[in-house]
Short mmCIF file of N, CA and C in Angstrom, two decimals:
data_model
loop_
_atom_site.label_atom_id
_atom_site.label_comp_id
_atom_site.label_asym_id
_atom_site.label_seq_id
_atom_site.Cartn_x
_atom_site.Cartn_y
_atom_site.Cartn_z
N UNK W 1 291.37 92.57 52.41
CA UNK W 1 291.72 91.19 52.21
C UNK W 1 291.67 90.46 53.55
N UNK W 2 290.62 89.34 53.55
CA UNK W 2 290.71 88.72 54.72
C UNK W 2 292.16 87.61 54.85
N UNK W 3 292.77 87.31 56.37
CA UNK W 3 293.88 86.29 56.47
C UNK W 3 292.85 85.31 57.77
N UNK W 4 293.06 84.26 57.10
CA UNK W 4 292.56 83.36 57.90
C UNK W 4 293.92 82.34 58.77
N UNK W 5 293.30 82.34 60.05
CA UNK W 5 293.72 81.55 60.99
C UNK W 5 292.80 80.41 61.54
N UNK W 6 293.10 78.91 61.15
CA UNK W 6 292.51 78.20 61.84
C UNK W 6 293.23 77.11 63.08
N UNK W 7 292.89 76.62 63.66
CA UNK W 7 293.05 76.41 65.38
C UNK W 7 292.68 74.82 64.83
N UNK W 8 293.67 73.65 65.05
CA UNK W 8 292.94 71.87 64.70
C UNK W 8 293.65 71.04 65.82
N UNK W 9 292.88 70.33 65.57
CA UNK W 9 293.79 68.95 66.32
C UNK W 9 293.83 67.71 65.40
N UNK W 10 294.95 67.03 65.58
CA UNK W 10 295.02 65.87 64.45
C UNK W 10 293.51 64.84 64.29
N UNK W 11 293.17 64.81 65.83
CA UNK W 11 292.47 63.27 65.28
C UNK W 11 290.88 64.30 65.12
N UNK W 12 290.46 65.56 64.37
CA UNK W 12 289.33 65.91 64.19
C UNK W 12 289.09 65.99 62.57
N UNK W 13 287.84 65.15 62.18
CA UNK W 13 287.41 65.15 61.00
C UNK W 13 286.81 66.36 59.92
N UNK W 14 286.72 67.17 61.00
CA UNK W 14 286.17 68.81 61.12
C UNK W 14 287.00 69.52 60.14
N UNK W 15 288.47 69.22 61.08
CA UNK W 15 289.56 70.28 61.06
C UNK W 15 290.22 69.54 59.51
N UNK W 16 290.12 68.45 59.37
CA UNK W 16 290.70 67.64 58.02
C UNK W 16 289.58 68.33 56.57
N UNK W 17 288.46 68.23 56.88
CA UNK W 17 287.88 68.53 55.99
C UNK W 17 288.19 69.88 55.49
N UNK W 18 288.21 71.08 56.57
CA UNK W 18 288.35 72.26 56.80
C UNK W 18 289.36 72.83 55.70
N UNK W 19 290.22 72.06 56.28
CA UNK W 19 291.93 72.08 55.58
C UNK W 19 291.99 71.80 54.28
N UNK W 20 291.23 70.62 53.73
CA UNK W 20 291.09 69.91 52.17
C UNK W 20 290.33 71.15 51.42
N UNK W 21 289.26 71.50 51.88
CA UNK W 21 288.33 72.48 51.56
C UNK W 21 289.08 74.16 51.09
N UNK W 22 289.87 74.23 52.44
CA UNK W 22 291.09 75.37 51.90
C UNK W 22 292.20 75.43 50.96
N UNK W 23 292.38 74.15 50.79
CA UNK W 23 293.72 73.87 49.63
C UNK W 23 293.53 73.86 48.57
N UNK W 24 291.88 72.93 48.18
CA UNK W 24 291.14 73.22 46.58
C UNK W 24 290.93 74.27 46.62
N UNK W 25 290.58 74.86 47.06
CA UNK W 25 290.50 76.77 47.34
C UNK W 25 291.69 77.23 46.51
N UNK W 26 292.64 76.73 47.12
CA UNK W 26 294.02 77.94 46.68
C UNK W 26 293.85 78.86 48.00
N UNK W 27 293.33 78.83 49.14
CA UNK W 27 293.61 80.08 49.95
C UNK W 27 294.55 79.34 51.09
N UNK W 28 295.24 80.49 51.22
CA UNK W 28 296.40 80.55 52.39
C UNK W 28 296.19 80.70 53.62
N UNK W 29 296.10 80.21 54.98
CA UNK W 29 296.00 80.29 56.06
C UNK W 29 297.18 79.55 56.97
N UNK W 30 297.05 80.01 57.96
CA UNK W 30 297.95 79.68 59.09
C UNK W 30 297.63 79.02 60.17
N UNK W 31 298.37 77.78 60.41
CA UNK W 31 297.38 76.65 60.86
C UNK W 31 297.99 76.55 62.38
N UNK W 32 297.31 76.13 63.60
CA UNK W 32 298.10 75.97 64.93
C UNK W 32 297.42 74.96 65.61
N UNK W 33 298.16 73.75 65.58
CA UNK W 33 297.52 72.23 65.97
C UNK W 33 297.85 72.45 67.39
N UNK W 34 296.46 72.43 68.16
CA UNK W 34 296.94 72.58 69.23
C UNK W 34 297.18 71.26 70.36
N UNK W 35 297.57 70.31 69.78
CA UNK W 35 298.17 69.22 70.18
C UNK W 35 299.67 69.22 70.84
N UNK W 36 300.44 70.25 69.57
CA UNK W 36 301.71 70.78 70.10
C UNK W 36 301.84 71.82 70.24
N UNK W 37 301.13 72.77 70.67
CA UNK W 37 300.64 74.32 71.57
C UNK W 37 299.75 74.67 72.69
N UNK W 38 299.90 74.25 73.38
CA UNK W 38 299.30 74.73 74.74
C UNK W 38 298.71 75.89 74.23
N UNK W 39 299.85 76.99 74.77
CA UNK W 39 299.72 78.44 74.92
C UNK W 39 298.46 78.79 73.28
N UNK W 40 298.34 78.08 72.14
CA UNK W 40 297.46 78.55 71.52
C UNK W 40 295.90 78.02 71.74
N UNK W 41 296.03 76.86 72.44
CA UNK W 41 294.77 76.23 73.08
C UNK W 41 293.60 77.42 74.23
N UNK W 42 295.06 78.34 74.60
CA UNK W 42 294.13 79.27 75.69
C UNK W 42 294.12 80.20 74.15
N UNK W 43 294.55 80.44 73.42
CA UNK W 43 294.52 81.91 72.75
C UNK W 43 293.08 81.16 72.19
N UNK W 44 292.94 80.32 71.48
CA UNK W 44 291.72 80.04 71.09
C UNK W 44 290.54 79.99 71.93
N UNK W 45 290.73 79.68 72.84
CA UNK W 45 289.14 79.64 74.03
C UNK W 45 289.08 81.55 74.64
N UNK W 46 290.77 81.99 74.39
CA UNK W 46 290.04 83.75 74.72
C UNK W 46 289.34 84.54 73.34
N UNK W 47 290.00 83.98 72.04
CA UNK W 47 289.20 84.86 70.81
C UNK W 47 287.59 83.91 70.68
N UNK W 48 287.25 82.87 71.03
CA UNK W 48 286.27 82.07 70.68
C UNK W 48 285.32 81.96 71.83
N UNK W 49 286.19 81.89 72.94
CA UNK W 49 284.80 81.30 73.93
C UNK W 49 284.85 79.53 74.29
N UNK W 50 285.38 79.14 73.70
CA UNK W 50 285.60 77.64 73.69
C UNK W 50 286.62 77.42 73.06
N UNK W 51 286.86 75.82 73.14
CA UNK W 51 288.35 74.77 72.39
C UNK W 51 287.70 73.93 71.46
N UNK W 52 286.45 74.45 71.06
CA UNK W 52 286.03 73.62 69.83
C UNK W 52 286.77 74.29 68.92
N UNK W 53 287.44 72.81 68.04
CA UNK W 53 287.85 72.94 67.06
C UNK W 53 287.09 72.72 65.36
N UNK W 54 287.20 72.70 64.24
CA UNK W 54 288.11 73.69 63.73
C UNK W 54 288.03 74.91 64.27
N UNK W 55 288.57 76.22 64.82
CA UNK W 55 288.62 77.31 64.98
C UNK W 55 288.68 77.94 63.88
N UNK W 56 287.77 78.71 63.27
CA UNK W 56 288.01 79.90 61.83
C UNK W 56 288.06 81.37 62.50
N UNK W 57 289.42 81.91 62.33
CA UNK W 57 289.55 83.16 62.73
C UNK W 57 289.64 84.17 61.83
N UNK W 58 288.75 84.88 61.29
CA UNK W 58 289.20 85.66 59.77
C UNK W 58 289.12 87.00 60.07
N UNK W 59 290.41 87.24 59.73
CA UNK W 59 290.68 88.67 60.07
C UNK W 59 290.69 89.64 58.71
N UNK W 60 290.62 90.80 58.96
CA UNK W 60 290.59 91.89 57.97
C UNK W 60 290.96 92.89 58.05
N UNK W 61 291.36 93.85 57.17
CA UNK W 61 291.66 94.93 57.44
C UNK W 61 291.14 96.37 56.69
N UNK W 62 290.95 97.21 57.33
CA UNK W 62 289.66 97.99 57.02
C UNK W 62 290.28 99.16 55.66
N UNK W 63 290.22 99.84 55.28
CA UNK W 63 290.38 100.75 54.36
C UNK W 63 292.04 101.82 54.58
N UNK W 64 292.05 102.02 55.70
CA UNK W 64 293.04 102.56 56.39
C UNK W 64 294.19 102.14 57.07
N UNK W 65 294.03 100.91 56.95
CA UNK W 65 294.65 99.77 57.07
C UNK W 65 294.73 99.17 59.01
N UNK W 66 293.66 99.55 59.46
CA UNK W 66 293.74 99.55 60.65
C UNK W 66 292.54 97.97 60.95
N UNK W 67 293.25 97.13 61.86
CA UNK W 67 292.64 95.69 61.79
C UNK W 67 290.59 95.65 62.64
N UNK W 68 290.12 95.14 61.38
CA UNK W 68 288.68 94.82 62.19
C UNK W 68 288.52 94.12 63.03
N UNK W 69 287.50 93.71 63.85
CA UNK W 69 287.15 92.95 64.70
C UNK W 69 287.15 91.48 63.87
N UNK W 70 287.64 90.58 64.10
CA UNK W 70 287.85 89.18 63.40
C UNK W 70 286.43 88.47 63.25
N UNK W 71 286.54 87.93 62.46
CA UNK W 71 284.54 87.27 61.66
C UNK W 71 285.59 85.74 62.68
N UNK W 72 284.73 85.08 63.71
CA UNK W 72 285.70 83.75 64.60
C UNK W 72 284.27 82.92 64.38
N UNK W 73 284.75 81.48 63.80
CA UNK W 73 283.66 80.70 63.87
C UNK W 73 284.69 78.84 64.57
N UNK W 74 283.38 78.59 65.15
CA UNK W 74 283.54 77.46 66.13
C UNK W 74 283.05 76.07 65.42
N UNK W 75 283.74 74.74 64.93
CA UNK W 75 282.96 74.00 64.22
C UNK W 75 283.32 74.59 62.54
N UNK W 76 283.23 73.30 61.76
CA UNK W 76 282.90 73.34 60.35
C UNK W 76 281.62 73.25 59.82
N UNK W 77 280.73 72.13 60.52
CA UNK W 77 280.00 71.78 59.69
C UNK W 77 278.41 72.88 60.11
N UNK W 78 278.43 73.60 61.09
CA UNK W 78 277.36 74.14 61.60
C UNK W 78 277.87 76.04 61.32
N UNK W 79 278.89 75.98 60.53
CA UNK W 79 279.08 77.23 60.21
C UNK W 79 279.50 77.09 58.45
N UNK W 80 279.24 75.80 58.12
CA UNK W 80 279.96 75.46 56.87
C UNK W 80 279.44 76.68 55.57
N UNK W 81 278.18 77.18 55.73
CA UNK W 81 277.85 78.45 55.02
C UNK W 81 278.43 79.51 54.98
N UNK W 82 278.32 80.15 55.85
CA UNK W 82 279.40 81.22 56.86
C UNK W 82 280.62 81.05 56.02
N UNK W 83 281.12 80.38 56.64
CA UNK W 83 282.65 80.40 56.26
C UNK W 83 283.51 80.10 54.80
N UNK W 84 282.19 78.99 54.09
CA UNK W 84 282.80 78.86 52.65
C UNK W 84 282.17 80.23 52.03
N UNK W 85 281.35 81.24 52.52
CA UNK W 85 281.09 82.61 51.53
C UNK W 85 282.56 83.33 51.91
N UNK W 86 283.02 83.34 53.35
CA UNK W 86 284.48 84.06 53.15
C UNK W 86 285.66 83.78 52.44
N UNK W 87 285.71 81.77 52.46
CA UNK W 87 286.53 81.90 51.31
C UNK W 87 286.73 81.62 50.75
N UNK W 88 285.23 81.81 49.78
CA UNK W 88 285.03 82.35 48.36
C UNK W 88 285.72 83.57 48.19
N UNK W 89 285.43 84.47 49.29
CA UNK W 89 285.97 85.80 49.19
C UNK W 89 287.28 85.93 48.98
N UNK W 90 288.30 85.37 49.74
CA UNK W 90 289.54 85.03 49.85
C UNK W 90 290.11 84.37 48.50
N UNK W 91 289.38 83.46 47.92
CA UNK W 91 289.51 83.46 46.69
C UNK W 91 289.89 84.12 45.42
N UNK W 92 289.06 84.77 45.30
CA UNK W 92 288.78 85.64 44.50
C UNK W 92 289.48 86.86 44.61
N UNK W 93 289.86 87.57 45.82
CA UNK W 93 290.93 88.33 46.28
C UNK W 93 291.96 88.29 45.42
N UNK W 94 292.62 87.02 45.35
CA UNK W 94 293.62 86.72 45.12
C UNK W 94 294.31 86.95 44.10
#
């Protein structure tokens, strides 16, 4: 079962869509505006590489229950494939 973490800032249209897109979903994620988080502004540029936001961090866990390497995407609309097949996945999980 993947858990998604995404990374926003208020005034991004990205991160709004992102969010609307997850709620008709029904999937659950954990959100960290980094407007009022510093300290997650660096956690996002060390799992990503950058402070582009939306941040999609989707984590998993393998058979044994030991955590995979996280599927991390940068941007909505240039990963918008990508990321709505995971959660579809997440979906359907459920």
């Amino acid at each position: 079962m993947y858990h998604l973490t995404i990374y926003t800032r208020p005034m991004c249209s990205d991160c709004a869509k992102t969010k609307e897109k997850l709620q008709d979903a029904g999937v659950q994620y954990i959100e960290h505006d980094l407007s009022e988080n510093e300290e997650k502004e660096s956690e996002l540029k060390k799992i990503t590489g950058s402070r582009i936001v939306p941040g999609l961090v989707f984590k998993h866990r393998g058979f044994v229950g030991s955590l995979k390497k996280p599927i991390v995407y940068t941007g909505y609309e240039r990963n918008q494939k990508e990321a709505d097949d995971l959660i579809l996945q997440m979906q359907e999980e459920k």
